[in-house]
Amino acid sequence: MKIYLKIWRQDSPATPGAMKNYELDDVSADMSFLEMMDLLNESLIQKSERVVEFDHDCREGICGQCGMMINGRAHGPLTHTTTCQLHMRSFKDGDTIYIEPFRAAAFPIVRDLKVDRKAFDKIIQASGFTSASTGEAPEANGILIAHTIAEAAFDAAACIGCGACVATCKNSSAELFTSAKITQLALLPQGQVERADRVIAMVDQMDAEGFGHCTNTEACEVECPQEISVLHIARMNYEYNRASIISH
Amino acid sequence: MKQTTIQYKLVMAGTGLFLCFFLVIHLLGNLQLLLPAAEAQEQFNWYSHLLAGNMLIKIISWVLFIAIIAHAVYALILAGKTKKANGAKYVYDKRANVSPWNSRNMGLLGTVILIFLVIHLKDFWYVSDFTTMGLDKQGYKDMYSVVVLTFHQWWYIAIYELSFIALGFHLLHGFFSAARTLGLYHPKYVKLVRYTGWLYTAFITGGFMLIPIVVYLNN
């Protein structure tokens, strides 16, 4: 099928970008979205033009690298899907597809569709971990965790840090990302020691990185490839209020 | 100390829920306007007199003013932060497809409500506190006649009704959103708050929308 593309091209963080038009003739409905992008780049190489740069890694929906805005939606028209798991069968012959990078002040554009999501790492570095002495692995049954609690913590830990929550949020808030980590560790016994300090430090860092606030539109949960629940945000607020009242 | 965005949101939630509580009291009192004209006049004027002479109500009205102003000012600060956090706009933006319209337009709805409040305060608060008013048979200020006069023209009723619709959509999102901000995260209570929010919104919006129409029809 024939596909018309409008893609954001930007040479460097400092230079202004613009949408540029491309056409692709032999797109198969079985191609993944990223394979379609590969096809475009091959054609650009043959014409000795600079390829469209975009982030990608595993291409099986688990690494969270392939973030882009497709037709005005994070990761494209499907819900709960990464870009690499989107296929061209979701589009029709003759469709025009707008492709833009994730946009947020905290996610500066590196080039074309590539954005710098280092701000997420800084939030995790602030306190998204538990401090433990290294040494021999502890006895597996030393700390008992109920199955339901373990599963709930796993659900929160499933976040792949793709940034779709920020991209789709009208306030560019990173609260779904931050709250998932806070909930995960608040649920587990290992996370209790630093529980109050953690939430304060991570929320402070989230603000310092320049992310916005949460207005509970719940758009993030819809676009999240891992279906991370917005209730984690409420849980983070609970943890934050609790920490503010009892220990800070 | 620098306030975090969550602390700003706590002010929004706290003032918002206080205003939600106020609306219940305000509506319950005003339901007296639904009575037949003669009875409503007697009841409502007595009720207005009771409120006007009460020190406690005076204090609450000051807290109310502060809450409204704080709610609006903090909303503006947060809107400014959002503008900064968003950076460059999307060229093609269909993000609106995945969230309810009212949740994305609380600022717009809030502005409509704020403009309505100015009109509303001019209609009743200004008239009762800053002008000389006629007295009824009991010797109380005749607030009921002010209400009747206000809801005399259809287009004035329309302004009120449209503002109540805006208020309804604002409450529908604001009520549950405030609960989330306060940290209510358990799925069981989240559902309860949603249903309560719907019932609350239906009661408040429906009740307030009924009053101008009934007053118009009764006179």
Coordinates of C-alpha atoms in Angstrom, one line a residue:
Chain A
M1 CA 0.0 0.0 0.0
K2 CA 1.0 3.6 -0.5
I3 CA 1.7 5.7 2.6
Y4 CA 2.2 9.4 2.9
L5 CA 4.5 10.4 5.8
K6 CA 4.9 13.8 7.6
I7 CA 7.9 13.4 9.8
W8 CA 9.6 15.8 12.3
R9 CA 13.1 16.5 11.1
Q10 CA 15.5 18.3 13.4
D11 CA 19.3 18.3 13.1
S12 CA 20.3 19.0 16.6
P13 CA 18.8 20.1 20.0
A14 CA 19.6 23.7 19.3
T15 CA 18.4 24.0 15.7
P16 CA 14.7 24.4 14.9
G17 CA 12.9 21.5 13.3
A18 CA 10.0 21.1 10.9
M19 CA 7.7 18.5 9.4
K20 CA 8.9 17.0 6.1
N21 CA 6.9 15.0 3.6
Y22 CA 7.8 11.5 2.4
E23 CA 6.0 8.9 0.3
L24 CA 6.4 5.1 0.5
D25 CA 5.0 2.9 -2.2
D26 CA 5.4 -0.7 -1.3
V27 CA 4.4 -0.9 2.3
S28 CA 3.0 -4.3 3.4
A29 CA 0.2 -4.5 5.9
D30 CA 2.3 -7.2 7.7
M31 CA 5.2 -4.8 8.4
S32 CA 5.7 -3.5 11.8
F33 CA 5.7 0.3 12.1
L34 CA 9.4 0.3 12.7
E35 CA 10.0 -1.9 9.6
M36 CA 8.1 0.7 7.6
M37 CA 10.5 3.3 9.1
D38 CA 13.5 1.1 8.1
L39 CA 12.1 0.9 4.5
L40 CA 11.9 4.7 4.5
N41 CA 15.5 5.0 5.7
E42 CA 16.7 2.5 3.1
S43 CA 15.2 4.7 0.4
L44 CA 16.8 7.8 2.0
I45 CA 20.2 6.1 2.0
Q46 CA 19.8 5.2 -1.7
K47 CA 19.2 8.9 -2.3
S48 CA 22.2 9.8 -0.1
E49 CA 20.0 11.7 2.3
R50 CA 20.3 11.7 6.1
V51 CA 18.2 8.9 7.6
V52 CA 15.4 9.6 10.0
E53 CA 16.8 8.9 13.5
F54 CA 14.5 7.2 16.0
D55 CA 15.0 5.2 19.2
H56 CA 14.5 1.4 19.1
D57 CA 16.0 -1.6 20.7
C58 CA 14.3 -4.9 21.4
R59 CA 11.4 -4.6 18.9
E60 CA 9.4 -7.0 21.0
G61 CA 7.5 -4.5 23.2
I62 CA 9.5 -4.9 26.4
C63 CA 12.4 -2.4 26.4
G64 CA 10.5 0.9 26.1
Q65 CA 12.9 2.6 23.7
C66 CA 10.7 3.1 20.6
G67 CA 8.7 6.2 21.7
M68 CA 7.2 8.4 19.1
M69 CA 4.0 10.3 18.5
I70 CA 2.0 8.7 15.6
N71 CA -1.0 10.6 14.3
G72 CA -1.1 12.7 17.4
R73 CA -1.1 9.7 19.8
A74 CA 1.7 8.2 21.9
H75 CA 2.8 4.9 20.3
G76 CA 0.1 5.3 17.6
P77 CA -3.7 4.6 17.4
L78 CA -3.8 1.5 19.5
T79 CA -4.0 1.5 23.3
H80 CA -1.5 -0.2 25.6
T81 CA 0.9 -0.8 22.8
T82 CA 4.6 0.1 22.1
T83 CA 5.5 1.6 18.7
C84 CA 7.3 -1.6 17.7
Q85 CA 4.1 -3.7 18.4
L86 CA 2.1 -1.4 16.1
H87 CA 1.7 -2.9 12.6
M88 CA 0.9 -1.3 9.3
R89 CA -2.4 -3.2 9.2
S90 CA -3.6 -0.5 11.5
F91 CA -3.4 1.9 8.6
K92 CA -5.1 2.1 5.2
D93 CA -3.7 2.5 1.6
G94 CA -3.3 6.2 0.9
D95 CA -3.2 7.2 4.6
T96 CA -1.1 10.2 5.8
I97 CA 0.8 9.5 9.0
Y98 CA 2.2 12.3 11.2
I99 CA 5.2 11.2 13.1
E100 CA 6.7 13.4 15.8
P101 CA 9.0 13.0 18.8
F102 CA 7.6 12.8 22.3
R103 CA 7.4 16.4 23.4
A104 CA 8.0 17.7 26.9
A105 CA 10.4 20.3 28.3
A106 CA 12.0 17.5 30.4
F107 CA 12.5 15.4 27.2
P108 CA 14.7 17.5 25.0
I109 CA 14.9 16.4 21.3
V110 CA 18.3 14.9 20.4
R111 CA 17.7 14.6 16.7
D112 CA 14.6 13.9 14.6
L113 CA 12.4 11.5 16.7
K114 CA 15.1 10.8 19.3
V115 CA 14.5 12.4 22.7
D116 CA 16.7 12.4 25.8
R117 CA 14.8 10.7 28.6
K118 CA 17.7 11.0 31.1
A119 CA 15.2 12.8 33.4
F120 CA 13.6 9.5 34.2
D121 CA 17.0 8.0 35.2
K122 CA 17.5 11.0 37.5
I123 CA 14.2 10.3 39.3
I124 CA 15.2 6.7 39.8
Q125 CA 18.6 7.8 41.0
A126 CA 17.1 10.1 43.5
S127 CA 15.7 7.2 45.5
G128 CA 14.0 4.6 43.3
F129 CA 15.9 1.7 45.0
T130 CA 16.4 0.0 48.3
S131 CA 19.8 0.2 50.0
A132 CA 21.2 -3.3 50.9
S133 CA 24.5 -4.6 52.0
T134 CA 26.1 -6.8 49.3
G135 CA 27.4 -10.2 50.1
E136 CA 25.8 -13.6 49.9
A137 CA 22.3 -13.9 48.6
P138 CA 19.9 -14.0 51.5
E139 CA 17.8 -17.1 52.3
A140 CA 14.8 -17.0 50.0
N141 CA 12.2 -17.5 52.7
G142 CA 13.9 -15.1 55.1
I143 CA 11.4 -12.4 54.2
L144 CA 7.8 -13.6 53.7
I145 CA 5.7 -11.8 51.2
A146 CA 2.1 -12.6 50.5
H147 CA 1.4 -13.7 46.9
T148 CA -1.1 -10.9 46.3
I149 CA 1.4 -8.3 47.6
A150 CA 4.1 -9.7 45.4
E151 CA 1.8 -9.6 42.3
A152 CA 0.8 -6.0 43.1
A153 CA 4.4 -5.0 43.3
F154 CA 5.2 -6.8 40.1
D155 CA 2.3 -4.9 38.3
A156 CA 3.9 -1.7 39.4
A157 CA 7.4 -2.9 38.5
A158 CA 6.3 -3.7 34.9
C159 CA 6.9 -0.1 33.9
I160 CA 9.4 0.0 31.0
G161 CA 10.1 3.8 31.2
C162 CA 9.0 4.5 27.6
G163 CA 7.8 8.0 28.5
A164 CA 4.4 7.6 26.7
C165 CA 2.7 8.8 30.0
V166 CA 4.6 12.1 29.8
A167 CA 4.0 12.5 26.1
T168 CA 0.3 11.9 26.2
C169 CA -0.2 14.0 29.4
K170 CA -1.6 17.5 28.8
N171 CA 0.6 18.7 31.7
S172 CA 3.7 16.6 30.7
S173 CA 3.5 15.0 34.1
A174 CA 5.8 12.0 35.0
E175 CA 3.6 11.0 37.9
L176 CA 2.6 7.6 36.4
F177 CA 6.3 6.7 36.0
T178 CA 7.4 7.9 39.4
S179 CA 4.4 6.5 41.3
A180 CA 4.9 3.0 39.8
K181 CA 8.3 2.8 41.4
I182 CA 7.2 4.3 44.7
T183 CA 4.2 1.9 44.9
Q184 CA 6.4 -1.1 44.0
L185 CA 8.9 -0.4 46.8
A186 CA 6.2 0.8 49.3
L187 CA 4.4 -2.6 49.0
L188 CA 7.5 -4.7 49.7
P189 CA 9.1 -5.2 53.1
Q190 CA 12.5 -4.3 51.7
G191 CA 11.2 -0.9 50.8
Q192 CA 9.9 0.0 54.3
V193 CA 13.1 1.4 55.8
E194 CA 13.5 4.3 53.2
R195 CA 9.8 4.5 52.5
A196 CA 9.2 8.1 53.6
D197 CA 12.5 9.5 52.4
R198 CA 12.1 7.8 49.1
V199 CA 8.8 9.5 48.1
I200 CA 10.0 12.9 49.2
A201 CA 13.2 12.6 47.3
M202 CA 11.6 11.2 44.1
V203 CA 8.8 13.8 44.1
D204 CA 11.4 16.6 44.6
Q205 CA 13.5 15.2 41.7
M206 CA 10.4 14.9 39.5
D207 CA 9.7 18.6 40.0
A208 CA 13.4 19.6 39.5
E209 CA 13.4 17.8 36.1
G210 CA 10.6 20.1 35.0
F211 CA 7.7 17.7 34.7
G212 CA 4.2 19.0 35.3
H213 CA 1.6 18.1 37.8
C214 CA -1.2 15.5 37.6
T215 CA -4.8 16.5 36.9
N216 CA -6.1 12.9 36.8
T217 CA -7.2 12.9 33.2
E218 CA -6.1 9.2 33.1
A219 CA -4.8 9.5 29.6
C220 CA -1.5 8.0 30.7
E221 CA -3.0 4.7 31.7
V222 CA -4.7 4.3 28.3
E223 CA -1.4 4.8 26.4
C224 CA 0.8 2.9 28.8
P225 CA 2.1 -0.3 27.1
Q226 CA 2.2 -2.0 30.5
E227 CA -1.2 -0.8 31.6
I228 CA 0.2 0.7 34.7
S229 CA -2.8 1.8 36.8
V230 CA -3.4 5.5 37.6
L231 CA -4.2 4.4 41.1
H232 CA -0.4 4.2 41.7
I233 CA -0.5 8.0 41.4
A234 CA -3.1 8.2 44.2
R235 CA -0.9 5.8 46.1
M236 CA 2.1 8.1 45.6
N237 CA 0.0 11.0 46.9
Y238 CA -0.9 8.9 49.9
E239 CA 2.8 8.0 50.5
Y240 CA 3.8 11.7 50.0
N241 CA 1.1 13.0 52.4
R242 CA 2.0 10.3 55.0
A243 CA 5.7 11.1 54.7
S244 CA 5.1 14.8 55.0
I245 CA 2.9 14.4 58.1
I246 CA 4.8 11.8 60.1
S247 CA 8.4 12.1 59.2
H248 CA 9.3 15.4 57.6
Chain B
M1 CA 10.6 26.2 51.5
K2 CA 9.8 25.6 47.9
Q3 CA 6.4 24.0 47.4
T4 CA 6.2 20.8 45.3
T5 CA 3.6 20.3 42.6
I6 CA 1.8 17.8 44.9
Q7 CA 1.5 20.4 47.6
Y8 CA 0.0 22.8 45.1
K9 CA -2.4 20.1 44.2
L10 CA -3.3 19.6 47.9
V11 CA -4.3 23.2 48.1
M12 CA -6.5 22.7 45.0
A13 CA -8.1 19.6 46.5
G14 CA -8.6 21.1 50.0
T15 CA -10.1 24.3 48.8
G16 CA -12.1 22.4 46.1
L17 CA -13.6 20.0 48.7
F18 CA -14.4 22.9 51.0
L19 CA -16.3 24.6 48.2
C20 CA -18.0 21.2 47.4
F21 CA -19.2 21.1 51.0
F22 CA -20.4 24.7 50.9
L23 CA -22.4 24.0 47.8
V24 CA -24.4 21.3 49.7
I25 CA -25.3 23.8 52.4
H26 CA -26.0 26.6 49.9
L27 CA -28.4 24.3 47.9
L28 CA -30.2 22.9 50.9
G29 CA -31.0 26.4 52.1
N30 CA -32.1 27.5 48.7
L31 CA -34.4 24.5 48.2
Q32 CA -36.9 26.7 50.2
L33 CA -37.3 28.7 47.0
L34 CA -39.1 25.6 45.5
L35 CA -42.1 26.2 47.8
P36 CA -45.3 28.0 46.5
A37 CA -44.6 31.8 46.1
A38 CA -46.3 33.1 49.3
E39 CA -44.8 30.4 51.5
A40 CA -41.4 30.6 49.8
Q41 CA -41.3 34.4 50.4
E42 CA -42.0 34.0 54.1
Q43 CA -39.5 31.1 54.6
F44 CA -36.7 32.5 52.4
N45 CA -36.8 36.0 53.8
W46 CA -36.7 34.5 57.4
Y47 CA -33.8 32.3 56.3
S48 CA -31.8 35.2 54.7
H49 CA -32.4 37.3 57.9
L50 CA -31.1 34.4 60.0
L51 CA -27.9 34.1 57.9
A52 CA -27.3 37.9 57.6
G53 CA -27.4 38.4 61.4
N54 CA -25.1 35.4 62.2
M55 CA -21.5 36.0 63.1
L56 CA -20.5 32.4 62.3
I57 CA -21.9 32.8 58.8
K58 CA -19.8 36.0 58.4
I59 CA -16.7 34.1 59.3
I60 CA -17.6 31.2 57.0
S61 CA -18.2 33.7 54.2
W62 CA -14.7 35.1 54.6
V63 CA -13.2 31.6 54.6
L64 CA -15.3 31.0 51.4
F65 CA -13.9 34.1 49.7
I66 CA -10.3 33.0 50.6
A67 CA -11.0 29.4 49.4
I68 CA -12.4 30.7 46.0
I69 CA -9.4 33.0 45.5
A70 CA -6.8 30.4 46.6
H71 CA -8.4 27.8 44.3
A72 CA -8.3 30.2 41.3
V73 CA -4.8 31.6 42.1
Y74 CA -3.3 28.1 42.6
A75 CA -5.0 27.0 39.4
L76 CA -3.3 29.8 37.5
I77 CA 0.1 29.0 39.1
L78 CA -0.2 25.4 38.1
A79 CA -1.3 26.3 34.6
G80 CA 1.8 28.4 34.3
K81 CA 3.9 25.4 35.4
T82 CA 2.2 23.2 32.8
K83 CA 3.0 25.7 30.1
K84 CA 6.6 25.5 31.1
A85 CA 6.6 21.7 31.4
N86 CA 5.0 21.2 28.0
G87 CA 7.6 23.0 26.0
A88 CA 7.0 22.9 22.2
K89 CA 3.5 22.0 21.0
Y90 CA 2.7 19.0 18.8
V91 CA 2.1 19.7 15.2
Y92 CA -0.7 17.1 15.0
D93 CA -2.4 16.4 18.3
K94 CA -5.0 13.8 18.9
R95 CA -4.2 13.1 22.6
A96 CA -7.7 14.3 23.5
N97 CA -9.1 11.0 22.2
V98 CA -8.0 9.2 25.4
S99 CA -9.3 11.4 28.2
P100 CA -12.7 12.9 29.0
W101 CA -13.3 16.5 27.7
N102 CA -14.1 18.0 31.1
S103 CA -10.9 16.5 32.7
R104 CA -8.8 18.4 30.2
N105 CA -10.8 21.7 30.4
M106 CA -11.1 22.3 34.2
G107 CA -9.5 25.7 33.7
L108 CA -12.1 26.8 31.1
L109 CA -15.0 25.4 33.2
G110 CA -13.5 27.1 36.2
T111 CA -13.3 30.5 34.4
V112 CA -17.0 30.2 33.4
I113 CA -17.8 29.5 37.1
L114 CA -15.7 32.5 38.2
I115 CA -17.4 34.8 35.8
F116 CA -20.8 33.4 36.9
L117 CA -19.8 34.1 40.6
V118 CA -19.2 37.8 39.8
I119 CA -22.6 38.0 38.2
H120 CA -24.2 36.0 41.1
L121 CA -22.6 38.1 43.8
K122 CA -23.7 41.3 42.0
D123 CA -27.3 39.9 41.8
F124 CA -27.7 38.9 45.5
W125 CA -24.8 39.7 47.8
Y126 CA -24.4 43.2 46.5
V127 CA -28.1 43.9 46.5
S128 CA -28.6 42.6 50.1
D129 CA -25.6 44.1 51.7
F130 CA -25.0 47.4 49.8
T131 CA -28.4 48.7 48.7
T132 CA -31.6 49.7 50.5
M133 CA -34.1 47.0 50.2
G134 CA -37.9 46.7 50.5
L135 CA -39.2 44.9 53.6
D136 CA -41.7 42.1 53.7
K137 CA -44.7 41.7 56.1
Q138 CA -42.5 40.2 58.8
G139 CA -40.2 43.2 58.6
Y140 CA -37.3 41.3 57.0
K141 CA -35.4 42.3 53.9
D142 CA -37.4 41.0 51.0
M143 CA -34.8 38.7 49.3
Y144 CA -37.4 36.6 47.7
S145 CA -38.6 39.4 45.5
V146 CA -35.0 40.0 44.5
V147 CA -34.8 36.4 43.4
V148 CA -38.1 36.6 41.5
L149 CA -36.9 39.8 39.8
T150 CA -33.6 38.2 38.9
F151 CA -35.2 35.2 37.3
H152 CA -37.8 37.3 35.5
Q153 CA -36.2 37.2 32.0
W154 CA -35.5 33.9 30.2
W155 CA -32.0 34.9 29.0
Y156 CA -30.9 35.6 32.6
I157 CA -32.2 32.2 33.6
A158 CA -30.2 30.8 30.6
I159 CA -27.0 32.4 32.0
Y160 CA -27.6 30.7 35.3
E161 CA -28.5 27.3 33.7
L162 CA -25.4 27.3 31.4
S163 CA -23.2 28.2 34.4
F164 CA -24.7 25.3 36.4
I165 CA -23.9 22.9 33.5
A166 CA -20.3 24.2 33.6
L167 CA -20.3 23.7 37.3
G168 CA -21.6 20.1 36.9
F169 CA -18.8 19.1 34.6
H170 CA -16.2 20.8 36.8
L171 CA -17.6 18.9 39.9
L172 CA -17.8 15.6 38.0
H173 CA -14.0 15.7 37.5
G174 CA -13.0 17.7 40.5
F175 CA -14.7 15.6 43.2
F176 CA -12.9 12.3 42.4
S177 CA -9.7 14.1 41.4
A178 CA -9.5 15.7 44.8
A179 CA -9.9 12.3 46.5
R180 CA -7.0 11.0 44.4
T181 CA -4.8 14.0 45.3
L182 CA -5.5 13.3 49.0
G183 CA -4.2 9.8 48.4
L184 CA -7.3 7.6 48.2
Y185 CA -5.9 4.7 46.3
H186 CA -7.7 1.6 47.3
P187 CA -9.8 0.3 44.3
K188 CA -12.8 -0.4 46.6
Y189 CA -13.0 3.2 47.8
V190 CA -12.0 4.6 44.4
K191 CA -15.2 3.1 43.0
L192 CA -17.2 4.4 45.9
V193 CA -15.8 8.0 45.4
R194 CA -16.7 7.8 41.7
Y195 CA -20.3 6.8 42.4
T196 CA -20.6 9.4 45.2
G197 CA -19.1 12.0 42.8
W198 CA -21.8 11.2 40.2
L199 CA -24.6 11.4 42.8
Y200 CA -23.2 14.5 44.3
T201 CA -22.9 16.2 40.9
A202 CA -26.4 15.2 39.9
F203 CA -27.8 16.5 43.2
I204 CA -26.0 19.8 43.2
T205 CA -26.4 20.6 39.4
G206 CA -30.0 19.3 39.2
G207 CA -31.0 21.1 42.4
F208 CA -29.5 24.5 41.4
M209 CA -30.9 24.2 37.8
L210 CA -34.4 23.6 39.1
I211 CA -34.6 26.7 41.3
P212 CA -34.6 29.5 38.6
I213 CA -37.1 27.5 36.5
V214 CA -39.5 26.8 39.4
V215 CA -39.2 30.4 40.7
Y216 CA -40.0 31.7 37.2
L217 CA -43.0 29.3 36.9
N218 CA -44.3 30.2 40.4
N219 CA -44.5 33.9 39.7

